[in-house]
Short mmCIF file of C-alpha atoms in Angstrom, two decimals:
data_model
loop_
_atom_site.label_atom_id
_atom_site.label_comp_id
_atom_site.label_asym_id
_atom_site.label_seq_id
_atom_site.Cartn_x
_atom_site.Cartn_y
_atom_site.Cartn_z
CA MET A 158 -18.38 6.17 27.14
CA ALA A 159 -14.63 5.69 27.61
CA GLU A 160 -14.22 9.37 28.46
CA LEU A 161 -17.09 9.20 30.96
CA LEU A 162 -15.53 6.17 32.68
CA SER A 163 -12.22 8.00 32.87
CA THR A 164 -13.89 11.07 34.42
CA VAL A 165 -15.72 8.90 36.95
CA THR A 166 -12.49 7.07 37.88
CA ILE A 167 -10.48 10.26 38.30
CA THR A 168 -13.23 12.10 40.18
CA ALA A 169 -13.86 9.21 42.59
CA THR A 170 -10.14 8.80 43.26
CA GLY A 171 -9.66 12.54 43.75
CA LEU A 172 -12.58 12.79 46.17
CA LEU A 173 -11.32 9.79 48.14
CA CYS A 174 -7.87 11.40 48.44
CA LYS A 175 -9.43 14.74 49.40
CA ALA A 176 -11.55 13.01 52.05
CA PHE A 177 -8.48 11.32 53.56
CA LEU A 178 -6.49 14.58 53.62
CA ASN A 179 -9.39 16.36 55.37
CA SER A 180 -10.28 13.52 57.73
CA GLY A 181 -7.95 14.49 60.56
CA LEU A 182 -6.03 11.23 60.10
CA CYS A 183 -3.14 13.31 58.75
CA SER A 184 -2.38 16.98 58.13
CA ILE A 185 -1.11 18.67 54.99
CA THR A 186 0.52 21.96 54.08
CA VAL A 187 0.38 23.15 50.47
CA SER A 188 2.67 25.93 49.20
CA ASN A 189 2.24 27.93 46.00
CA LEU A 190 -0.57 25.81 44.60
CA HIS A 191 -1.61 28.86 42.60
CA ILE A 192 1.36 28.27 40.25
CA LEU A 193 -0.16 25.01 39.03
CA LEU A 194 -3.73 26.27 39.07
CA ASP A 195 -2.86 29.33 36.99
CA ALA A 196 -1.18 27.07 34.43
CA LEU A 197 -4.06 24.60 34.24
CA ARG A 198 -6.69 27.34 33.91
CA ASN A 199 -4.83 29.18 31.16
CA ASP A 200 -6.92 28.48 28.05
CA GLU A 201 -4.61 30.53 25.81
CA ARG A 202 -1.70 28.25 26.73
CA ARG A 203 -3.74 25.22 25.79
CA ARG A 204 -4.92 26.72 22.50
CA ARG A 205 -1.35 27.31 21.34
CA GLY A 206 -0.45 23.69 22.15
CA GLN A 207 1.72 24.31 25.20
CA GLY A 208 1.49 21.51 27.74
CA VAL A 209 2.21 21.54 31.47
CA VAL A 210 4.80 19.25 33.06
CA THR A 211 5.08 18.80 36.82
CA VAL A 212 8.13 16.96 38.14
CA ALA A 213 8.45 15.77 41.74
CA ASN A 214 10.54 13.64 44.04
CA HIS A 215 9.03 10.17 44.50
CA ILE A 216 8.99 9.10 48.16
CA SER A 217 6.05 6.71 48.48
CA THR A 218 3.56 4.59 46.59
CA LEU A 219 0.82 7.07 47.56
CA ASP A 220 2.47 10.24 46.20
CA ASP A 221 0.19 9.96 43.20
CA PRO A 222 -2.79 10.18 43.57
CA LEU A 223 -2.83 11.46 47.17
CA ALA A 224 -0.99 14.70 46.38
CA TRP A 225 -3.75 15.62 43.91
CA GLY A 226 -6.30 15.54 46.72
CA THR A 227 -5.12 19.12 47.29
CA LEU A 228 -6.65 20.29 44.00
CA PRO A 229 -10.07 21.96 43.70
CA MET A 230 -12.77 19.41 42.98
CA GLU A 231 -13.86 20.95 39.67
CA LEU A 232 -10.50 20.12 38.11
CA TYR A 233 -11.26 16.40 38.38
CA LEU A 234 -14.22 16.78 36.02
CA ASN A 235 -12.21 17.96 33.02
CA SER A 236 -9.57 15.91 31.22
CA ASP A 237 -7.80 19.18 30.33
CA THR A 238 -7.10 19.81 34.02
CA THR A 239 -6.26 16.31 35.20
CA ARG A 240 -2.79 14.86 34.95
CA TRP A 241 -1.44 12.10 32.77
CA SER A 242 1.36 10.08 34.32
CA LEU A 243 3.63 7.14 33.60
CA GLY A 244 3.26 4.01 35.73
CA ALA A 245 5.39 0.88 36.02
CA SER A 246 3.83 -2.12 34.28
CA GLU A 247 5.06 -4.66 36.85
CA ILE A 248 3.53 -2.71 39.75
CA MET A 249 0.34 -1.08 38.48
CA PHE A 250 -0.77 -3.25 35.53
CA THR A 251 -0.56 -6.67 37.14
CA ASN A 252 -4.08 -7.91 36.39
CA PRO A 253 -7.04 -6.92 34.19
CA LEU A 254 -8.84 -5.04 37.01
CA PHE A 255 -5.81 -2.92 37.99
CA SER A 256 -4.96 -2.35 34.33
CA ALA A 257 -8.45 -1.04 33.56
CA PHE A 258 -8.45 1.17 36.66
CA PHE A 259 -5.09 2.80 35.97
CA ARG A 260 -5.77 3.27 32.26
CA LYS A 261 -9.04 5.03 33.06
CA GLY A 262 -7.08 7.06 35.60
CA GLN A 263 -4.84 8.44 32.82
CA VAL A 264 -1.78 6.37 33.69
CA LEU A 265 0.43 5.29 30.78
CA GLU A 266 1.83 1.77 31.13
CA THR A 267 5.63 1.99 31.14
CA PHE A 268 8.04 -0.92 30.96
CA ARG A 269 11.16 -0.48 33.07
CA GLY A 270 14.29 -1.46 31.22
CA ASN A 271 12.78 -0.74 27.78
CA GLY A 272 14.47 2.63 27.54
CA ILE A 273 13.17 6.04 26.55
CA PHE A 274 11.76 4.96 23.18
CA GLN A 275 8.53 3.21 24.10
CA PRO A 276 4.81 3.92 23.55
CA SER A 277 4.16 5.54 26.95
CA VAL A 278 6.81 8.20 26.32
CA ASP A 279 5.48 8.77 22.78
CA ILE A 280 1.95 9.25 24.17
CA ALA A 281 3.18 11.62 26.89
CA ILE A 282 4.73 13.82 24.19
CA LYS A 283 1.49 13.66 22.18
CA ARG A 284 -0.57 14.69 25.21
CA LEU A 285 1.69 17.69 25.82
CA ASN A 286 1.38 18.71 22.18
CA GLU A 287 -2.40 18.75 22.76
CA GLY A 288 -1.95 21.15 25.69
CA HIS A 289 -2.50 18.58 28.44
CA TRP A 290 -0.77 18.14 31.79
CA VAL A 291 1.78 15.35 32.31
CA HIS A 292 3.24 14.55 35.72
CA LEU A 293 6.67 12.90 35.97
CA PHE A 294 8.62 11.28 38.78
CA GLY A 295 12.10 11.83 37.41
CA GLU A 296 13.71 9.07 39.46
CA GLY A 297 11.42 6.48 37.90
CA LYS A 298 10.87 4.68 41.23
CA VAL A 299 10.32 5.32 44.91
CA ASN A 300 13.43 6.53 46.77
CA GLN A 301 13.05 7.54 50.41
CA PRO A 302 15.28 10.23 52.00
CA PRO A 303 17.45 7.98 54.23
CA ASN A 304 18.69 6.31 51.03
CA TYR A 305 19.59 9.46 49.11
CA PRO A 306 23.24 9.62 47.99
CA ARG A 307 25.29 12.22 49.86
CA THR A 308 28.40 14.21 49.05
CA ASN A 309 30.10 16.25 51.79
CA GLY A 310 26.99 16.12 53.92
CA VAL A 311 24.68 17.27 51.12
CA ALA A 312 22.03 14.86 49.85
CA ARG A 313 21.00 14.53 46.21
CA LEU A 314 18.18 12.73 44.51
CA PRO A 315 19.16 9.67 42.48
CA ARG A 316 19.80 10.57 38.86
CA PHE A 317 16.68 11.38 36.88
CA LYS A 318 15.89 9.19 33.88
CA TRP A 319 16.66 10.55 30.41
CA GLY A 320 13.05 10.00 29.37
CA VAL A 321 12.42 13.35 31.08
CA GLY A 322 14.81 15.00 28.64
CA ARG A 323 13.30 13.24 25.64
CA ILE A 324 9.77 14.31 26.54
CA LEU A 325 10.77 17.94 27.00
CA MET A 326 12.92 18.08 23.86
CA GLU A 327 10.42 16.53 21.47
CA THR A 328 7.32 18.60 22.19
CA ALA A 329 6.29 20.96 19.38
CA VAL A 330 6.03 23.86 21.85
CA PRO A 331 8.27 23.94 24.96
CA PRO A 332 6.02 22.96 27.88
CA LEU A 333 5.62 24.87 31.12
CA ILE A 334 7.78 22.92 33.60
CA ILE A 335 6.80 23.22 37.27
CA PRO A 336 9.03 21.59 39.93
CA MET A 337 7.36 20.07 42.99
CA TRP A 338 8.58 18.83 46.35
CA LEU A 339 6.75 16.29 48.52
CA THR A 340 7.38 15.75 52.22
CA GLY A 341 6.03 13.31 54.81
CA PHE A 342 4.68 10.79 52.31
CA ASP A 343 7.66 8.54 53.08
CA LYS A 344 6.54 8.46 56.71
CA LEU A 345 2.95 7.83 55.68
CA MET A 346 3.99 4.78 53.63
CA PRO A 347 7.48 3.65 54.71
CA GLU A 348 9.14 1.10 52.46
CA ASN A 349 10.20 -2.37 53.64
CA ARG A 350 7.40 -2.89 56.16
CA SER A 351 6.16 -6.42 56.68
CA PHE A 352 2.86 -7.82 55.44
CA PRO A 353 0.11 -6.66 55.93
CA TYR A 354 1.28 -3.32 57.38
CA LYS A 355 2.99 -2.25 54.15
CA TYR A 356 -0.43 -1.79 52.54
CA PHE A 357 -1.79 0.64 55.16
CA PRO A 358 -0.86 4.29 55.70
CA ARG A 359 0.40 5.37 59.09
CA LEU A 360 -1.78 7.95 60.84
CA GLY A 361 -0.98 11.36 62.30
CA ILE A 362 1.65 12.19 59.67
CA ARG A 363 2.32 15.76 58.55
CA LEU A 364 2.45 15.97 54.78
CA GLY A 365 3.64 18.74 52.52
CA VAL A 366 3.27 19.60 48.84
CA ALA A 367 5.26 22.57 47.49
CA PHE A 368 5.27 24.01 43.99
CA GLY A 369 8.17 26.02 42.61
CA ASP A 370 8.40 28.68 39.94
CA PRO A 371 8.37 27.32 36.38
CA ILE A 372 11.79 26.60 34.88
CA PRO A 373 12.60 29.38 32.38
CA VAL A 374 12.36 28.11 28.82
CA GLU A 375 15.57 30.02 28.10
CA GLU A 376 17.47 27.74 30.48
CA ILE A 377 16.50 24.67 28.44
CA THR A 378 17.12 26.45 25.14
CA ALA A 379 20.58 27.62 26.24
CA ALA A 380 21.58 24.05 27.11
CA LEU A 381 20.47 22.81 23.69
CA ILE A 382 22.35 25.58 21.88
CA MET A 383 25.50 24.93 23.90
CA GLN A 384 25.40 21.23 23.09
CA ALA A 385 24.81 21.96 19.39
CA GLU A 386 27.85 24.25 19.34
CA GLU A 387 29.99 21.68 21.13
CA ARG A 388 28.91 18.99 18.71
CA PHE A 389 29.81 21.18 15.74
CA ALA A 390 33.21 21.95 17.27
CA SER A 391 34.02 18.39 18.27
CA GLY A 392 32.39 16.56 15.37
CA CYS A 393 30.83 13.97 17.71
CA GLU A 394 28.38 11.52 16.15
CA GLN A 395 24.64 12.25 16.27
CA LYS A 396 23.46 9.56 18.69
CA ARG A 397 26.04 10.50 21.31
CA HIS A 398 25.18 14.16 20.83
CA MET A 399 21.43 13.51 21.35
CA ASP A 400 22.19 11.48 24.48
CA MET A 401 24.23 14.38 25.84
CA MET A 402 21.43 16.84 25.09
CA ARG A 403 18.84 14.69 26.83
CA SER A 404 21.20 14.30 29.79
CA ASP A 405 21.73 18.06 30.05
CA VAL A 406 18.01 18.88 29.86
CA THR A 407 17.20 16.19 32.43
CA ALA A 408 19.92 17.58 34.75
CA ILE A 409 18.38 21.07 34.56
CA VAL A 410 15.04 19.68 35.70
CA GLN A 411 16.65 17.65 38.49
CA ARG A 412 18.52 20.73 39.77
CA ALA A 413 15.26 22.70 39.87
CA VAL A 414 13.50 19.98 41.88
CA GLU A 415 16.47 19.65 44.26
CA THR A 416 16.74 23.42 44.71
CA LEU A 417 13.09 23.55 45.74
CA GLY A 418 13.71 20.54 47.98
CA ARG A 419 16.57 22.29 49.80
CA LYS A 420 14.37 25.33 50.43
CA VAL A 421 11.70 23.13 51.94
CA SER A 422 13.68 20.30 53.55
CA GLY A 423 17.29 21.45 53.99
CA ASN A 424 20.53 20.02 52.62
CA LEU A 425 19.65 16.47 53.62
CA LEU A 426 16.32 16.70 51.78
CA ASN A 427 14.58 14.98 54.66
CA ASN A 428 12.93 17.59 56.87
CA SER A 429 9.17 17.65 56.69
CA HIS A 430 8.94 21.37 57.28
CA SER A 431 11.16 24.28 56.41
#
């Protein structure tokens, strides 16, 4: 019964998002969707316990689930091909109705400020070990392009949270990591609007969802080996060494997302179309 309710929740939400994207109230361009679809439809990957991780910039409160309105409808009907994600407790789990909805929608309640060792992160790792798909917003919160930090005229995303590194490092089989880049969603749902407008999407916005090539596993492995060698040479204590490893792995993922972002949106990471 619980699985049926989850399927109904995810399917209804996906169809609603798909209807909005195809309504003419906005337009959307999707690039390289086949990269994600090939990963999700790969039964051999799932059988050997390799999960899929997508990581994207987070530019509006509608990024998830609206971006998944681009997926084929049949994927909504199977828990193996629908994403798990982490959601902030103080925003998404504020009352029993919202809590039930988001839990059935495969959102893991996450408590900001509680660090990387909490149940939602443990469950995300478990889901990946079962071959499932986990989606991450590395920044941990919405950050819109005008507020991105800049150095010498080049914008960067705010630093990704180390929970990304922990999740990737503690899976039994290294997951397939697919970077994503979202555009236009910040214009659809701009932050800091007054009540009641902040709850309604703006119309006529051009949206974009781009998928990049998976991050080579060797790139992650090389970073871990390098840190292990440095630890051996320097004799640094274990906790500091693990923190450095998580930081390095997280930085690799952030660079991949930013690199895709520059291809799509330029050095300021704020153009809707390349």
